[in-house]
Coordinates of C-alpha atoms in Angstrom, one line a residue:
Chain A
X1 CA -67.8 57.4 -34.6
X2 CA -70.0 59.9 -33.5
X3 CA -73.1 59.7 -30.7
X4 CA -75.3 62.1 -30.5
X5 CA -78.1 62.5 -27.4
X6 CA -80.4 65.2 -28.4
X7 CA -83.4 66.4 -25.8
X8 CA -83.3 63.0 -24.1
X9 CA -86.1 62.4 -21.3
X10 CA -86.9 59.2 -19.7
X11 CA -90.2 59.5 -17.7
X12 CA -90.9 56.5 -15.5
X13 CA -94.6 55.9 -15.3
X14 CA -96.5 56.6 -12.3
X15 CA -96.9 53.4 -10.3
X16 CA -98.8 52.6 -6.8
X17 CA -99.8 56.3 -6.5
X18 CA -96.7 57.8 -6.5
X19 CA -96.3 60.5 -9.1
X20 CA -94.8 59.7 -12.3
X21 CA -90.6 60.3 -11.9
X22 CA -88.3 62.4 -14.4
X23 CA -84.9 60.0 -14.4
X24 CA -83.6 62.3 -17.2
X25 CA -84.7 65.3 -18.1
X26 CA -83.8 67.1 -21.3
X27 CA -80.0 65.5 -21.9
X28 CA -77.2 66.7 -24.4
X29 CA -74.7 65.1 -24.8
X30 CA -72.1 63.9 -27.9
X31 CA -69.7 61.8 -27.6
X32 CA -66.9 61.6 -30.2
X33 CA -63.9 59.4 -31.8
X34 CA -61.6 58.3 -29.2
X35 CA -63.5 60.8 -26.3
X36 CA -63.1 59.0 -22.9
X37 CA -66.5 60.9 -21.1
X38 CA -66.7 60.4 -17.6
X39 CA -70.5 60.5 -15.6
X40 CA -70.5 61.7 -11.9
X41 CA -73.0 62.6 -9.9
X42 CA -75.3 61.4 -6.2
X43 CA -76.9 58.7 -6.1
X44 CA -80.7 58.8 -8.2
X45 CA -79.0 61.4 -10.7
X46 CA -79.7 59.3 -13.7
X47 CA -76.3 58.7 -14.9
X48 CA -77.3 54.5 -15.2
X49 CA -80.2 55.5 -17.0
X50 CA -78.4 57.4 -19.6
X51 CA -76.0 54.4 -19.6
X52 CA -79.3 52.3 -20.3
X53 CA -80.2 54.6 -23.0
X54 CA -77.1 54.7 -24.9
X55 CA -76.5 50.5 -24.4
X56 CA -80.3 50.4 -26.1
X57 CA -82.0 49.0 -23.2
X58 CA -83.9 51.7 -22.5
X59 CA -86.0 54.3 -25.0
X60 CA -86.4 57.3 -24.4
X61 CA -89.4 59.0 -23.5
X62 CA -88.6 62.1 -25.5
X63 CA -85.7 63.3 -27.8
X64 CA -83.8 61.4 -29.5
X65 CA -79.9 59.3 -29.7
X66 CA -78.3 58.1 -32.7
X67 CA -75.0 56.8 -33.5
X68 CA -73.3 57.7 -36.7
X69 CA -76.2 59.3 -37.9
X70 CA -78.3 56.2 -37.3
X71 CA -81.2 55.9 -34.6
X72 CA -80.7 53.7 -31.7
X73 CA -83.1 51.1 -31.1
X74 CA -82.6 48.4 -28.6
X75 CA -79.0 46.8 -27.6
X76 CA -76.4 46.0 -30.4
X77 CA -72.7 45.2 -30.9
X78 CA -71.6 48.3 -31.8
X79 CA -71.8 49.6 -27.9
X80 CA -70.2 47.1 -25.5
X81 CA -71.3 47.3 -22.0
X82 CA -68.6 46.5 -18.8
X83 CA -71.2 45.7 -15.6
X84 CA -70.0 46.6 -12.4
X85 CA -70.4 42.5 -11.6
X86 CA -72.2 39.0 -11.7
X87 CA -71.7 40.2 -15.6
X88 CA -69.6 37.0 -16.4
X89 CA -70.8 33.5 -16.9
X90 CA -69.3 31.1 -14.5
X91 CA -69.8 27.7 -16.5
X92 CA -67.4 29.0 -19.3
X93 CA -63.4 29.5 -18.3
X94 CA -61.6 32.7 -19.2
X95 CA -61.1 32.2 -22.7
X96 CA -64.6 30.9 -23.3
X97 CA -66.0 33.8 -21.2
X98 CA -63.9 36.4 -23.8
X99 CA -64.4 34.7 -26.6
X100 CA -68.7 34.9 -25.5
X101 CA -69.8 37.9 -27.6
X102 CA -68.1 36.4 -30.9
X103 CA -69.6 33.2 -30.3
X104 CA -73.1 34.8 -30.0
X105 CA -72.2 36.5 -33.4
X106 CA -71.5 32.7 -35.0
X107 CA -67.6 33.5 -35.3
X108 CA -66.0 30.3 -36.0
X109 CA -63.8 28.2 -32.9
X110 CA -60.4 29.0 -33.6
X111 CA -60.9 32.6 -35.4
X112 CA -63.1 33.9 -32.0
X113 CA -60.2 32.4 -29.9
X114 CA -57.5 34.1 -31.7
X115 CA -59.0 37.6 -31.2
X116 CA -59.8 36.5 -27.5
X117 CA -56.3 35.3 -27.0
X118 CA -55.1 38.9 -28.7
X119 CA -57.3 40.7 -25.7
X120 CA -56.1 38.2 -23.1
X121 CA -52.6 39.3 -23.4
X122 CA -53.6 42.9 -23.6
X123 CA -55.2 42.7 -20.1
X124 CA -52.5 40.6 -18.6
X125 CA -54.6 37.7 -18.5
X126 CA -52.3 35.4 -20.3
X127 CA -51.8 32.2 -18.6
X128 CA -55.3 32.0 -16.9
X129 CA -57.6 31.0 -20.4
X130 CA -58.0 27.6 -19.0
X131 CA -59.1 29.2 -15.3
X132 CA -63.1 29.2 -14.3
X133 CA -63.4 33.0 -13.2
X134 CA -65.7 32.4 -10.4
X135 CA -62.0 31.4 -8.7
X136 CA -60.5 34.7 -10.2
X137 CA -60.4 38.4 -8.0
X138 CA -62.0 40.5 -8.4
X139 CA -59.7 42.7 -10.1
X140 CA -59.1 40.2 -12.6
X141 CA -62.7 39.2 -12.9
X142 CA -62.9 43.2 -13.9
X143 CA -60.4 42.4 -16.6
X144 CA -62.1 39.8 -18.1
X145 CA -65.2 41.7 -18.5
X146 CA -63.5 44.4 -20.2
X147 CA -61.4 41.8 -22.5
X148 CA -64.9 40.3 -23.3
X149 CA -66.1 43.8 -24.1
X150 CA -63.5 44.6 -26.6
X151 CA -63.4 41.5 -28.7
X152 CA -66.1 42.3 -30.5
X153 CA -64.5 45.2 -32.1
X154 CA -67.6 47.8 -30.7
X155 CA -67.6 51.6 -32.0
X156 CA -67.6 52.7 -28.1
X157 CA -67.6 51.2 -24.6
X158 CA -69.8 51.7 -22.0
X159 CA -68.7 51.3 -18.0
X160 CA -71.1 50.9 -15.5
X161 CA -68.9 51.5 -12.5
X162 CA -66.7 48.8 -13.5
X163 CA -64.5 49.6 -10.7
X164 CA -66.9 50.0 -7.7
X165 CA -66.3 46.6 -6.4
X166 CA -62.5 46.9 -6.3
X167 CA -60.6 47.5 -3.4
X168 CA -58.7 50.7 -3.3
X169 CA -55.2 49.8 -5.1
X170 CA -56.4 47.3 -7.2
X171 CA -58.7 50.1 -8.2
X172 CA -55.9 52.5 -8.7
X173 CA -54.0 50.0 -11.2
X174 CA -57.0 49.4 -13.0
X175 CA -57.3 52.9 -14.0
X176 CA -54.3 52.9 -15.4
X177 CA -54.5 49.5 -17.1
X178 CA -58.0 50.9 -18.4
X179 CA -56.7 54.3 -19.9
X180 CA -53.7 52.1 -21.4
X181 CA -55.9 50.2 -23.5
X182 CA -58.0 53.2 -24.1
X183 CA -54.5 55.2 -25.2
X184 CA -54.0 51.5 -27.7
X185 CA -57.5 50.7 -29.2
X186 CA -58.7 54.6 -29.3
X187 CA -62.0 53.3 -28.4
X188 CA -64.3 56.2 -27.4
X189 CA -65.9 55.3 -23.7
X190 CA -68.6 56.4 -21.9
X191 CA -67.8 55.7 -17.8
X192 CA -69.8 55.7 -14.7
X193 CA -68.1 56.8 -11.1
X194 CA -69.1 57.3 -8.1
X195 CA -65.5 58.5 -7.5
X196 CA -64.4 62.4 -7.8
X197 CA -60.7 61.5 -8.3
X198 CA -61.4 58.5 -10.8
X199 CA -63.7 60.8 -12.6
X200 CA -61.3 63.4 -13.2
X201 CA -58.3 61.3 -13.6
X202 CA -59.4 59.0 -16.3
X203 CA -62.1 61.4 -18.5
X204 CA -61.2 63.6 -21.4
X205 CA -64.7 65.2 -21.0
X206 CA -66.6 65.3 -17.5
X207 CA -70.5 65.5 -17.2
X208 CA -71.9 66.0 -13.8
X209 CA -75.2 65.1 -13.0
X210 CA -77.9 66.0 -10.7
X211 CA -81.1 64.8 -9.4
X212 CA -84.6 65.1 -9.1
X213 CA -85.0 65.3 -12.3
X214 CA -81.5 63.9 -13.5
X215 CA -79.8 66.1 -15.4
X216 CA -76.3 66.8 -16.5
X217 CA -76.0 70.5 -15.0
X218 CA -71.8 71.0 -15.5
X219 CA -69.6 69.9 -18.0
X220 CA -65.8 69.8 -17.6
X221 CA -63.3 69.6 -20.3
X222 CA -60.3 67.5 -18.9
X223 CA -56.5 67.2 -19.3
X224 CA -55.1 65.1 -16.9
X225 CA -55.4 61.4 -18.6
X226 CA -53.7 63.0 -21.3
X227 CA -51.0 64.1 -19.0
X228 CA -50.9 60.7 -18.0
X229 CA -50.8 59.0 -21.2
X230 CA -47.8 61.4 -22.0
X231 CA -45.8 59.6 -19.5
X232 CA -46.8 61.7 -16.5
X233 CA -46.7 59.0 -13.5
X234 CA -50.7 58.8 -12.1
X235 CA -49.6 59.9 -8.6
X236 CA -47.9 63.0 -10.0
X237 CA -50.8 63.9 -11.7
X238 CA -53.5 63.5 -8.9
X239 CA -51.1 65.8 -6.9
X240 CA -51.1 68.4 -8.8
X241 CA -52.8 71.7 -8.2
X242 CA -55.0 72.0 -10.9
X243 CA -56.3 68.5 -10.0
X244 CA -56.8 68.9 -6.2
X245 CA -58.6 72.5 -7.6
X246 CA -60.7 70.8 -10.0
X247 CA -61.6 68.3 -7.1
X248 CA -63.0 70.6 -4.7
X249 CA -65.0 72.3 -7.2
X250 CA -66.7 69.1 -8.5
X251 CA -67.1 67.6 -4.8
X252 CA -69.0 71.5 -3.7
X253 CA -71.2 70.6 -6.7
X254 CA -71.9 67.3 -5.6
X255 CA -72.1 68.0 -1.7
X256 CA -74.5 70.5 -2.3
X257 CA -76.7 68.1 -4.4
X258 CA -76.7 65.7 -1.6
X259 CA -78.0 68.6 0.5
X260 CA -80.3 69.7 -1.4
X261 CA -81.7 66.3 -1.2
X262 CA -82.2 66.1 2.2
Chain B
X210 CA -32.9 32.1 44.6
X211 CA -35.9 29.4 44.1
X212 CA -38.4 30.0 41.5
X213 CA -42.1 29.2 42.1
X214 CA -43.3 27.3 39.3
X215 CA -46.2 29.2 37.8
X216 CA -49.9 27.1 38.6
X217 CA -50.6 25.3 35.2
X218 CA -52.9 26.8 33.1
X219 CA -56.2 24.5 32.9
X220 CA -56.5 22.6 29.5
X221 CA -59.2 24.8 27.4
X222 CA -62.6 22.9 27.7
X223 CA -64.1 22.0 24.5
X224 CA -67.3 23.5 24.9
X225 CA -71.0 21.5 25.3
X226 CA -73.6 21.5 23.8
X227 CA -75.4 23.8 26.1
X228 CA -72.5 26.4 26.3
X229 CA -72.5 26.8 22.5
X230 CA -76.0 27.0 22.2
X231 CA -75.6 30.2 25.0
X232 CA -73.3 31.7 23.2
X233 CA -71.0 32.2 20.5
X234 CA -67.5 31.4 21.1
X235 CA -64.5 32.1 18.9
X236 CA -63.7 29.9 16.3
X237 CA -60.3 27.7 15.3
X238 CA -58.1 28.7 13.2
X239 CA -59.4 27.6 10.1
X240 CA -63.0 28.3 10.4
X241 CA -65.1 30.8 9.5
X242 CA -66.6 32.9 12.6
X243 CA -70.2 32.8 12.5
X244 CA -71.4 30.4 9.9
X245 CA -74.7 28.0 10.8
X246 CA -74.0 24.4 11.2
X247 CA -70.3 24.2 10.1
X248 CA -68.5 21.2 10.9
X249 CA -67.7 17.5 10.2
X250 CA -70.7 15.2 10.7
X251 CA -69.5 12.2 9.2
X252 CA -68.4 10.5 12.2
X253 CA -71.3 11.5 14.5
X254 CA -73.9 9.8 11.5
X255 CA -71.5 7.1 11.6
X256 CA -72.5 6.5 15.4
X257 CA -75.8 7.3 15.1
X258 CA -76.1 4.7 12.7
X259 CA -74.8 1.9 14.6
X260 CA -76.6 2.8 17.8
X261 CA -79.4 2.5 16.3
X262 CA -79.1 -0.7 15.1
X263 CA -77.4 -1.8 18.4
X264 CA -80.6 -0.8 19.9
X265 CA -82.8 -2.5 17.7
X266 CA -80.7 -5.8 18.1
X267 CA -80.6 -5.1 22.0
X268 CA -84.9 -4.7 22.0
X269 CA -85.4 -7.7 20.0
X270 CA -82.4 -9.9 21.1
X271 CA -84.0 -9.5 24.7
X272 CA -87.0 -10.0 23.1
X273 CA -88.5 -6.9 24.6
X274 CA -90.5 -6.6 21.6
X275 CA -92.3 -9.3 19.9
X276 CA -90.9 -10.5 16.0
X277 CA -94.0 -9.5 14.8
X278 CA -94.1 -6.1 15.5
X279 CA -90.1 -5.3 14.8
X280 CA -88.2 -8.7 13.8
X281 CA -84.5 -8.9 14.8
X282 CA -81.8 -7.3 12.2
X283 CA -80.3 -10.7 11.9
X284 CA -83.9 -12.0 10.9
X285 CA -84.4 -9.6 8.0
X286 CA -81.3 -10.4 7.1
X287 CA -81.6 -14.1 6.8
X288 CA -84.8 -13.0 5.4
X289 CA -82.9 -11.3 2.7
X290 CA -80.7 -13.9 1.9
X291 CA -84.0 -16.4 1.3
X292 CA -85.8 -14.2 -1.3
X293 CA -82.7 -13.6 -2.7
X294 CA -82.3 -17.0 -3.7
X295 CA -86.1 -18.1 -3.8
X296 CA -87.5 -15.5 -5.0
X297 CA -90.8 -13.8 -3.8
X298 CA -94.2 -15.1 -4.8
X299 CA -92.7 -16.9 -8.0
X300 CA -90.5 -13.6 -9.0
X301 CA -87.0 -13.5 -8.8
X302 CA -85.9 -10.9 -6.1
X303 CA -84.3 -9.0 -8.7
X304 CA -86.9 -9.1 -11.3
X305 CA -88.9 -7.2 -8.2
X306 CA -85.9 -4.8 -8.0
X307 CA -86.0 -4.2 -12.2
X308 CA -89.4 -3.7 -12.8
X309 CA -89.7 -1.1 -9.4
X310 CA -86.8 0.6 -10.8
X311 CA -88.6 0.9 -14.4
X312 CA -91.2 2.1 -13.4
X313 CA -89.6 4.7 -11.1
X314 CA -87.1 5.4 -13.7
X315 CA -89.4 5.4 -16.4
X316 CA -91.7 7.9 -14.9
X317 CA -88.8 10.2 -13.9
X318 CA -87.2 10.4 -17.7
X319 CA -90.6 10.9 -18.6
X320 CA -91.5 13.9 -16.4
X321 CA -88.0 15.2 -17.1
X322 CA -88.4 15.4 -21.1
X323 CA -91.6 16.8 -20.7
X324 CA -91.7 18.9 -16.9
X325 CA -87.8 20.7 -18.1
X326 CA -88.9 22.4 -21.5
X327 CA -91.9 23.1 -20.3
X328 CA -90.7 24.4 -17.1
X329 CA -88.4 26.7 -18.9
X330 CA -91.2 27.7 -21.0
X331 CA -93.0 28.7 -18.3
X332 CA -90.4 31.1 -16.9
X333 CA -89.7 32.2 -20.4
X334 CA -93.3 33.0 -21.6
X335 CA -95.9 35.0 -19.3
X336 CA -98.4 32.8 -21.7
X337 CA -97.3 29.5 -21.4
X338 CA -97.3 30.3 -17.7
X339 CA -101.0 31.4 -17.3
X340 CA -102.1 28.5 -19.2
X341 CA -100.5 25.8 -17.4
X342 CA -99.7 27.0 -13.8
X343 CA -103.7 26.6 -12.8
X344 CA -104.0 22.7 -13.8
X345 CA -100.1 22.3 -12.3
X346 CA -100.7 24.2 -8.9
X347 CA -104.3 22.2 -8.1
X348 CA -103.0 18.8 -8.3
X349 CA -99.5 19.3 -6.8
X350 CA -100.8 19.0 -3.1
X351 CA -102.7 16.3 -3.7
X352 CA -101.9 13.2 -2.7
X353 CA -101.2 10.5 -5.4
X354 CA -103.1 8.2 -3.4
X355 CA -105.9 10.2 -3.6
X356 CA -106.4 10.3 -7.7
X357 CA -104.9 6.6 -7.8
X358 CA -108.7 5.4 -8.4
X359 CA -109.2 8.1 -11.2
X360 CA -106.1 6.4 -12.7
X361 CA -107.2 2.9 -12.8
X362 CA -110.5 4.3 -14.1
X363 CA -109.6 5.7 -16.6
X364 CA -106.5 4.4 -18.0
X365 CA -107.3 0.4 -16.7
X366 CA -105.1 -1.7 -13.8
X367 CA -102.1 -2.0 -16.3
X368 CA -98.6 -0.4 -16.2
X369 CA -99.9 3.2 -17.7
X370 CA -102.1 3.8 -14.6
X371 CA -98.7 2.8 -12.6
X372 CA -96.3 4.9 -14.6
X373 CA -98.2 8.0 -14.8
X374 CA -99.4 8.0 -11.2
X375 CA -95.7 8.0 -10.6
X376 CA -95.2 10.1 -13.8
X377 CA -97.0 13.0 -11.5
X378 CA -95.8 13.0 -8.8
X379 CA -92.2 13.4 -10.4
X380 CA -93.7 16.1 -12.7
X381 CA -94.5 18.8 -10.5
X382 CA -91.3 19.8 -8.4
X383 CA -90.0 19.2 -11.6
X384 CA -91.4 21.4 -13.6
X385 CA -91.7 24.1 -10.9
X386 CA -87.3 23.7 -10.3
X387 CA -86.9 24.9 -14.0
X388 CA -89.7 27.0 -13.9
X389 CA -88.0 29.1 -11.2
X390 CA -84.2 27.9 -12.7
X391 CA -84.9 30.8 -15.7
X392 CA -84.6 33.2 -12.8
X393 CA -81.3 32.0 -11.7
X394 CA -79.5 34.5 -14.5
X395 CA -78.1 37.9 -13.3
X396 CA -79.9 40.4 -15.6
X397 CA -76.4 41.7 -16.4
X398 CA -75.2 38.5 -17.9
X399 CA -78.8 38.6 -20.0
X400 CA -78.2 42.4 -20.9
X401 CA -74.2 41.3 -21.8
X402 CA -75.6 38.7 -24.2
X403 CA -77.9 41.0 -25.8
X404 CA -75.4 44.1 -25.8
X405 CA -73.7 41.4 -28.0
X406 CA -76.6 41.1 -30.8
X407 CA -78.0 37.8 -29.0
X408 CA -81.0 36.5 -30.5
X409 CA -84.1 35.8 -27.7
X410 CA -82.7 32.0 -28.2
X411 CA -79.4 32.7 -28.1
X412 CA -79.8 33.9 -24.6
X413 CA -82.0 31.0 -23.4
X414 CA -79.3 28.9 -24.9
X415 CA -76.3 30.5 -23.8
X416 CA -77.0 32.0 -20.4
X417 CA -80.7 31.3 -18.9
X418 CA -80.6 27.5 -19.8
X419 CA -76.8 27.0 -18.0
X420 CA -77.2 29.4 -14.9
X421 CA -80.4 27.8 -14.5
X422 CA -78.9 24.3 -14.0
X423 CA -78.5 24.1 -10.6
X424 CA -82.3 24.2 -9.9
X425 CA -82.7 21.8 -12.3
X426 CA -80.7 19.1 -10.7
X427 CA -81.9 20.1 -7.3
X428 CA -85.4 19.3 -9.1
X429 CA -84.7 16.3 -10.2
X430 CA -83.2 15.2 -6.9
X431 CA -86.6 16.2 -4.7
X432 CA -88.4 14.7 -8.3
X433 CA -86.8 11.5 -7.9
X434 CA -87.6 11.2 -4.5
X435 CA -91.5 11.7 -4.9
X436 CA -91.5 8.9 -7.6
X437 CA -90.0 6.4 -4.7
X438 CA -92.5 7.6 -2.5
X439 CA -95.3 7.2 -5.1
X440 CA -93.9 3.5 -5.8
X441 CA -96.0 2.0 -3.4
X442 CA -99.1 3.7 -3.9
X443 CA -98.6 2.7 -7.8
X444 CA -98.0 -0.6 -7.1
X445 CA -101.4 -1.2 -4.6
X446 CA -103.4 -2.1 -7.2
X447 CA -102.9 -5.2 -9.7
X448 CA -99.7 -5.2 -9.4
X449 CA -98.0 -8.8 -9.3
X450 CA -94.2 -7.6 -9.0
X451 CA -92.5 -5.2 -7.7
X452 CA -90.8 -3.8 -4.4
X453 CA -93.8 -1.6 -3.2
X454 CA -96.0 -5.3 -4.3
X455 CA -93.4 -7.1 -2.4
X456 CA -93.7 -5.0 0.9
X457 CA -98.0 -4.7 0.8
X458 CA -98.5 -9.0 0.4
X459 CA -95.8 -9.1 2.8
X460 CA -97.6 -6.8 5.2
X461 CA -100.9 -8.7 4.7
X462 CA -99.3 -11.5 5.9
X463 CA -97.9 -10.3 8.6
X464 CA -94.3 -10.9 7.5
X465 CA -93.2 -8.0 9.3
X466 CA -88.9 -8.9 8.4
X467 CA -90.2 -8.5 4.6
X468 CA -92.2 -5.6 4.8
X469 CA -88.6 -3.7 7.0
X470 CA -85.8 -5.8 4.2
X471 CA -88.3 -4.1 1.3
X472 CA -87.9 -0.4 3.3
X473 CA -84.5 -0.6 3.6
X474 CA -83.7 -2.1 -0.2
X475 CA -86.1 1.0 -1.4
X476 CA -84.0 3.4 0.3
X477 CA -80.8 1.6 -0.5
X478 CA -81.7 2.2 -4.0
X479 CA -82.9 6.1 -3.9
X480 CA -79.5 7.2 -1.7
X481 CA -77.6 5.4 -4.2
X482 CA -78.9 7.2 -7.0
X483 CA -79.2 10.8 -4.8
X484 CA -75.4 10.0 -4.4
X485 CA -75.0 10.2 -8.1
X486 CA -76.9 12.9 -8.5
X487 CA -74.9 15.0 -6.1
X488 CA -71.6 13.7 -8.4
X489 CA -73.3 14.9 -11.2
X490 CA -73.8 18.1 -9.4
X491 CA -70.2 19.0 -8.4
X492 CA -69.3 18.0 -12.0
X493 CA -71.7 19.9 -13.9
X494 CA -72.1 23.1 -11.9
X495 CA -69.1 23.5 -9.8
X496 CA -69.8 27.0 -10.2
X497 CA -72.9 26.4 -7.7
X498 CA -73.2 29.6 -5.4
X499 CA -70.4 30.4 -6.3
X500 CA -70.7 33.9 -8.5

């Protein structure tokens, strides 16, 4: 697997006389097999637009994205998206709502609930198939979406701040549970943050992103969810120096972003 | 050493009407600060209910007002037991009952197989919209009554002209419920179903037609409720049977106790089947507001 973003710009048309407005300008980026690439950046830097690009509902204005060598053109099952929320479908019960994307692709009953049942247990769901998940947490609402995600077997994963709405130690535990199923499948992801620490905890590779026009403007090679997938606990890891280093770096970027802004 | 018993603390007063309208007060344990309205009003209804019919008993048990105008509850009662076993004007009470209810019933299965899909078509297509929101947006306001005598012209005094003036009336918040239903769908459950290879169908079958359920039934509810209201204007003209029938003779004749027993059988029936409807509701979409 191999994605490839080459010049990407996404120019949103001048509407009710404002000027037109560069979301992206000019992207890089390539993602590779089993790469976990984490976005960061302020608010309006265009890291849900690339996300939009890459999931196919969005063209680019200029450049051009392909995955294995092929052009993307619109949404498809080879890049699963996990939404932040109001992603799931509340009239189906867990096992329905995992089993969803293989049902859409006319997998027969008891295959798509097999393969459902398989990602169930891998997220800890087991036991709650028979549940409606508008009665789940949201932690475990989170899971679901990610179980649903996986099922259909998709080349990489894209993560739309799937964490945002968690509180904070549900939010820790679910970076770990993610970057365990990462370390099992060897999907490659693509993840948005708006959190420093998450960002350089879970990625393998860091893009940070800038404004006005959006732009990645620093790119970070990453060790520490390696550290942590060779046993290293997560605490020990985000109290290292090289990690509360790292952090101040990428929050000065980011600070002066915002201030730049205003 | 004596100990002065402390003064009693005054019992907490349940506060008034006035006092909570002043100001907010903490809640009990239990409830949820803030929230419009909450409470149990079951009880209340319950008394509000039988005052009022002790005060119509009371008015026309002292004969304050005359039977004409507002007969006694035990009159329309006894009134009620006659028709039901004599009938009214030759027709067995509840042959009036059947044929109200069909045509009602009728119209609204009618204006549901035709208003939903269309409705949903409507949300769906920007060009299915421009077409028929014009023709659906200048008769809803009007009042049935009003394009009853267009009916009979054109489609005679039979049970068509009856049906579809009914049929209308049903139609509209009917068609406008699903129309607005497609939007019920988060765009990320739409953009999950496509990020999964979903056909255009596939995601009016699996996700837009579900979340947009609710509305539906909430349009069916008000839709029902328009046809009862129609009833009697459908049933002004030629009509020889029927409960809106039964209550207009009645009225001609001055027989006030038929005209308030017909009122309150109409509304018997339409709460009963608003009660099912709201079953129907917490069974089909318990999910309602929910996610």
């Amino acid at each position: 697997m191999s994605l490839n973003i080459d010049h990407a710009s996404v120019v949103y048309p001048a509407a009710d006389g404002r000027p037109p407005v560069a979301a992206l300008s000019e992207v890089n980026l390539a993602i590779t097999e089993g790469e976990f690439v984490v976005a960061l950046g302020a608010s309006g830097c265009g890291k849900s637009t690339l996300l939009n690009l890459i999931a196919g509902f969005l063209s680019p204005s200029s450049g051009t994205l392909t995955l294995d060598g092929q052009s993307v053109q619109g949404p498809g099952a080879d890049r699963a998206v996990v939404f932040q929320k109001h992603a799931l479908l509340p009239w189906l019960n867990v096992l329905d709502n995992v089993a969803f994307g293989l049902q859409i692709q006319g997998v027969a009953k008891q295959d798509r609930y097999r393969t459902a049942n398989e990602y169930i247990g891998l997220l800890g769901l087991d036991g709650f198939q028979k549940s409606p998940v508008y009665k789940l947490s949201g932690g475990m609402q989170q899971r679901v979406g990610i179980a649903r995600a996986l099922t259909c077997d998709p080349k990489i994963l894209l993560m739309d701040e799937p964490l945002g709405a968690l509180d904070a130690l549900t939010r820790e535990k679910a970076q770990e549970l993610i970057l365990n199923i990462w370390g099992k499948t060897g999907k490659s992801v693509f993840f948005i943050t708006h959190s420093v620490e998450e960002a350089l905890f879970m990625g393998t590779k860091l893009i940070v992103m800038s404004p006005r026009p959006g732009r990645i403007t620093h790119v970070f090679d990453l060790p520490f969810s390696r550290q942590f997938q060779s046993g290293a606990p997560a605490r020990q890891v985000k109290a290292s120096p090289e990690f509360i280093g790292l952090r101040e770096k990428v929050l000065n970027i980011i600070f002066a972003d915002e201030e730049a802004v205003e | 050493m004596t100990v002065t018993p402390l003064p009693k603390a005054p019992l907490p007063k349940t506060p008034g009407l006035f006092a909570r309208m002043a100001r907010a007060r903490p809640t009990k344990p239990g409830e949820i600060y803030g929230v419009p309205g909450q409470g149990n009003t079951f009880w209340l209804s319950v008394a509000s209910v039988t005052f009022m019919l002790f005060v119509w008993w009371l008015v026309t048990t002292l004969g304050l007002v005359k039977p004409l105008f507002v007969p006694s509850p035990q009159l329309v009662l006894a009134k009620f037991g006659q028709i039901w076993r004599e009938g009214f004007t030759n027709t067995a009470f509840l042959d009036h009952i059947l044929i109200s209810t069909l045509r009602v019933f009728g119209a609204f299965l009618l204006a549901c197989l035709i208003g939903l899909p269309l409705g949903l078509a409507m949300g769906m297509s920007p060009m299915i919209r421009g077409i028929f929101d014009p023709p659906i947006e200048f008769y809803r306001p009007i009042p049935p009554l009003a394009y009853l005598p267009l009916m009979i012209i054109w489609f005679g005094i039979g049970e068509t002209s009856k049906v579809l003036l009914i049929f209308l009336s049903v139609f509209a918040p009917v068609v406008l419920g699903a129309r607005s239903g497609v939007k019920s769908a988060a765009i990320e459950q739409i953009h999950a179903a496509y990020s999964f290879g979903a056909t255009r169908w596939q995601v009016m079958r699996h996700v837009i037609m579900p979340s947009a359920m609710p509305e539906i039934l909430t349009a069916m509810r008000v839709g029902i409720g328009f046809g009862w209201t129609t009833l009697v204007a459908a049933e002004m003209v030629a009509a020889t049977s029927g409960l809106g029938y039964m209550v207009l003779s009645a009225s001609q004749f001055l027989q006030t106790s038929v005209v308030i027993m017909g009122i309150f059988v109409i509304a018997t029936i339409a709460f009963a089947f608003d009660l099912l409807m709201r079953f129907l509701e917490r069974r089909l979409v318990p999910w309602k507001g929910r996610m």
